[in-house]
Tab-separated table of C-alpha atoms in Angstrom:
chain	number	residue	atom	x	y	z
A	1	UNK	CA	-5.309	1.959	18.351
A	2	UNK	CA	-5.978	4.274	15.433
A	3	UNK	CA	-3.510	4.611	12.769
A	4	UNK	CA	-1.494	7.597	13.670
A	5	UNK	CA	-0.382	5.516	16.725
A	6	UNK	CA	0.028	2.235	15.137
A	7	UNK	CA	3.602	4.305	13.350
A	8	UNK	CA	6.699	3.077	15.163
A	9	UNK	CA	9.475	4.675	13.061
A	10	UNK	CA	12.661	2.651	12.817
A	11	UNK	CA	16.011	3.687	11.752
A	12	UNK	CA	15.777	2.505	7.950
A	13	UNK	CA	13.746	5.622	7.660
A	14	UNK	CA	16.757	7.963	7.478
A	15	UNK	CA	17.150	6.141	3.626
A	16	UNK	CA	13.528	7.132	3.176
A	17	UNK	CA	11.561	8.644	0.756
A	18	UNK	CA	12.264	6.359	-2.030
A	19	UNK	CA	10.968	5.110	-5.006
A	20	UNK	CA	8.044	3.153	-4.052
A	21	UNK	CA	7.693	0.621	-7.568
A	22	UNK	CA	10.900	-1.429	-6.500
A	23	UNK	CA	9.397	-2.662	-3.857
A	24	UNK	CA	6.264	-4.010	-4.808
A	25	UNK	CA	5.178	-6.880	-7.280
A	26	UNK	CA	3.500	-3.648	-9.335
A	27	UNK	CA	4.785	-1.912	-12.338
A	28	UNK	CA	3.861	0.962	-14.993
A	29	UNK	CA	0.666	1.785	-14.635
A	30	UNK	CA	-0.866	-0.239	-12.051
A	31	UNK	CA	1.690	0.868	-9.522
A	32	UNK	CA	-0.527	3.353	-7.962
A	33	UNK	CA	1.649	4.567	-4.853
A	34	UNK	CA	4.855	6.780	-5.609
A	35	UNK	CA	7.139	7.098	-2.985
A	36	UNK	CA	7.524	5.446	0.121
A	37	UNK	CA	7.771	7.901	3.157
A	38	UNK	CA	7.955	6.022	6.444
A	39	UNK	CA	8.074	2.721	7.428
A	40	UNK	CA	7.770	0.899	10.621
A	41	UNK	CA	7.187	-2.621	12.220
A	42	UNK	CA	3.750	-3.208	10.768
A	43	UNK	CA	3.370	-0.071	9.373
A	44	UNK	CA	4.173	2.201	6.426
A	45	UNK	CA	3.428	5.343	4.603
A	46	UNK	CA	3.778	6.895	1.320
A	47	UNK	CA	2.513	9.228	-1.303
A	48	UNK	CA	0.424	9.487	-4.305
A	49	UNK	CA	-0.548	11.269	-7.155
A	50	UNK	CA	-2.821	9.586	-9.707
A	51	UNK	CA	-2.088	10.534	-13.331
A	52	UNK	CA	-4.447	11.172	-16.304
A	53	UNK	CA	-3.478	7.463	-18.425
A	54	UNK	CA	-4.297	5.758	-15.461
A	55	UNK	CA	-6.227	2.556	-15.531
A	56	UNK	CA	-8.536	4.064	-12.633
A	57	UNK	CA	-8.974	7.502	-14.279
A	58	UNK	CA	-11.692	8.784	-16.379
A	59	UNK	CA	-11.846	11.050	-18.990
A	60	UNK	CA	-13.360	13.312	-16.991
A	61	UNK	CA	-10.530	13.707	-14.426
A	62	UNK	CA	-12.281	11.496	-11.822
A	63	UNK	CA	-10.964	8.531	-10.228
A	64	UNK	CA	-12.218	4.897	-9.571
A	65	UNK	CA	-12.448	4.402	-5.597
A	66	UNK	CA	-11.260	0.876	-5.808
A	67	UNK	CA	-7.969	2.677	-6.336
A	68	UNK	CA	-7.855	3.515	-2.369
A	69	UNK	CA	-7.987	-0.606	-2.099
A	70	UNK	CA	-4.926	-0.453	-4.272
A	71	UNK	CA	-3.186	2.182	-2.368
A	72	UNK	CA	-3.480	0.890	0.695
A	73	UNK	CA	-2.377	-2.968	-0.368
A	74	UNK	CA	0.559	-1.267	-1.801
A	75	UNK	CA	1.606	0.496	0.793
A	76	UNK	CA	2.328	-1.938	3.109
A	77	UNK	CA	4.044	-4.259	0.066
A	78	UNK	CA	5.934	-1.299	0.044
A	79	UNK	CA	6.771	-1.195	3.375
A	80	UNK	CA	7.485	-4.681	3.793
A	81	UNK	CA	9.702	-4.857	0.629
A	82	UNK	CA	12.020	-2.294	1.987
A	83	UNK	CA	13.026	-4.362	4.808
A	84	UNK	CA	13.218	-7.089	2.545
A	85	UNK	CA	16.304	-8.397	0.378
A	86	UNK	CA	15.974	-8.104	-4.243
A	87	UNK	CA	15.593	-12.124	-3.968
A	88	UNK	CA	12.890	-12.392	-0.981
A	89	UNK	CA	10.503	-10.076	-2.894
A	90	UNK	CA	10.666	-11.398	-6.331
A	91	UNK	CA	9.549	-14.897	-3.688
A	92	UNK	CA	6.492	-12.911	-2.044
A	93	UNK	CA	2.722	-12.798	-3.564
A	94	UNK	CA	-0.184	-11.579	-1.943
A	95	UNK	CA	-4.091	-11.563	-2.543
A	96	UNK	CA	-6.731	-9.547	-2.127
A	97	UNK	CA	-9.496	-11.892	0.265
A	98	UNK	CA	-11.530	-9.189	1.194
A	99	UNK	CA	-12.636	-5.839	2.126
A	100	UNK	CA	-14.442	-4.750	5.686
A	101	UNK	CA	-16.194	-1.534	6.667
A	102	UNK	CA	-14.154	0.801	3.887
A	103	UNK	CA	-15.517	4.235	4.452
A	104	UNK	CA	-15.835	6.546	1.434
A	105	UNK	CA	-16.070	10.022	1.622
A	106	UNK	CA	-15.412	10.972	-2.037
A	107	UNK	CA	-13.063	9.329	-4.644
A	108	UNK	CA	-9.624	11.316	-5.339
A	109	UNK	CA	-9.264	13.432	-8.538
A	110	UNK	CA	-6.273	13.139	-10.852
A	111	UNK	CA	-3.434	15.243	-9.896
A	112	UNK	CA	-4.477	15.367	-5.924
A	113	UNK	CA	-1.067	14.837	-3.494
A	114	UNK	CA	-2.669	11.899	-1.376
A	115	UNK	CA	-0.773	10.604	1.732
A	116	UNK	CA	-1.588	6.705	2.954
A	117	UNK	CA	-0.946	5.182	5.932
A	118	UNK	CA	-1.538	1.265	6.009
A	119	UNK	CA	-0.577	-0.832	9.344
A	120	UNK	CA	-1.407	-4.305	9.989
A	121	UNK	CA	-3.618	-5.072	12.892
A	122	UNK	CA	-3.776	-8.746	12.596
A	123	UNK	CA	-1.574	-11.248	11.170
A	124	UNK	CA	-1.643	-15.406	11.535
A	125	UNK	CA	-0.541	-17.990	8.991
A	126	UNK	CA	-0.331	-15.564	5.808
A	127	UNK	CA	-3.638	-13.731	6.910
A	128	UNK	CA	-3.404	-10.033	7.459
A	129	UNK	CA	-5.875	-7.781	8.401
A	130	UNK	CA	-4.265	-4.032	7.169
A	131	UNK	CA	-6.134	-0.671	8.180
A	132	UNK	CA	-5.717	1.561	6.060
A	133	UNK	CA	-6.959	5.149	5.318
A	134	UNK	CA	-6.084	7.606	2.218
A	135	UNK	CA	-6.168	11.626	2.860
A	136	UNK	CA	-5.479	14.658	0.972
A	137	UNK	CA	-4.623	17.350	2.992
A	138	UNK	CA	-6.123	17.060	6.250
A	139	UNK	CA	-9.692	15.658	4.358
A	140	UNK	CA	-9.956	11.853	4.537
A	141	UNK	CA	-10.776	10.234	1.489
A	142	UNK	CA	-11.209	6.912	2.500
A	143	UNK	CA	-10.235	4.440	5.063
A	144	UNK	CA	-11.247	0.901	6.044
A	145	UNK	CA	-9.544	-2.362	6.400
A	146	UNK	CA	-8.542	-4.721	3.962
A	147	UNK	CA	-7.293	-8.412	4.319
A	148	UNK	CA	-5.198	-10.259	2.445
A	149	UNK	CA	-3.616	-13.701	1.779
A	150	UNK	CA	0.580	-13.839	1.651
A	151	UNK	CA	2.614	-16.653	0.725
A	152	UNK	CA	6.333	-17.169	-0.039
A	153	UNK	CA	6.726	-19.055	-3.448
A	154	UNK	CA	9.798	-21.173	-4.780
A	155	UNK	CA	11.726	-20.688	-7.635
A	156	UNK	CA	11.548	-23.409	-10.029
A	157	UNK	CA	14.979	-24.193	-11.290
A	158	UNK	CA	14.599	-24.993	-14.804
């Protein structure tokens, strides 16, 4: 199934584009993924623009390609935060476990309007296996899958 497909749009996306940085455990500058555009099941979308002060840019107006890792991990916190209540995402972390066949065609330069689509194509006991794929205009920049580690943590009451 290739990524396009995996999109099955559900009503919440009539409230959509929003503000992506609510709904993810990122803030400032490290929030790299600026509004959410579509969510779905086990999918979502949104959009991007890397600034100059960001931690991934160089002087030069280049950009780090571990950024596209980034974007696409955020994008689906994004997507699942939206369906998800203040309280259960301040409870959620997540962990970067590994990377598998990410395909780089060239990094993104600062100021580019890039569109990622992440969708999860395997998930068992906090595992997920995300595809994900980063484009500016109709070029692909990158895409690949990522997998990461999820877990719901408690709340100490002190």
């Amino acid at each position: 199934m290739s990524l396009d497909q995996s999109f099955d749009s559900t009503e919440s996306n009539k409230d959509l584009p929003q503000k992506a940085e609510p709904y993810i455990p990122h803030s400032g500058l490290m929030c790299v993924v600026d509004h959410l555009i579509e969510v779905g099941e086990k999918s979502a979308a949104t959009m991007a623009v890397v600034v100059q002060d960001s931690p991934f840019a160089g002087q030069d107006g280049t950009v780090d390609e571990t950024i596209f890792i980034e974007m696409v991990g955020q994008t689906i916190a994004a997507g699942n935060g939206f369906k998800m209540s203040e309280e259960e995402r301040r409870n959620q972390q997540g962990f970067l476990i590994g990377i598998k066949n990410l395909r780089i065609q060239r990094p993104p330069l600062v100021g580019e309007n890039l569109l990622i689509k992440a969708s999860k194509s395997a998930e068992f006991a906090g595992f997920i296996i995300i595809e994900g794929s980063v484009k500016c205009g109709s070029d692909v920049l990158a895409n690949g899958e990522i997998k990461v580690f999820q877990k719901i943590v408690e709340e100490s009451s002190q």
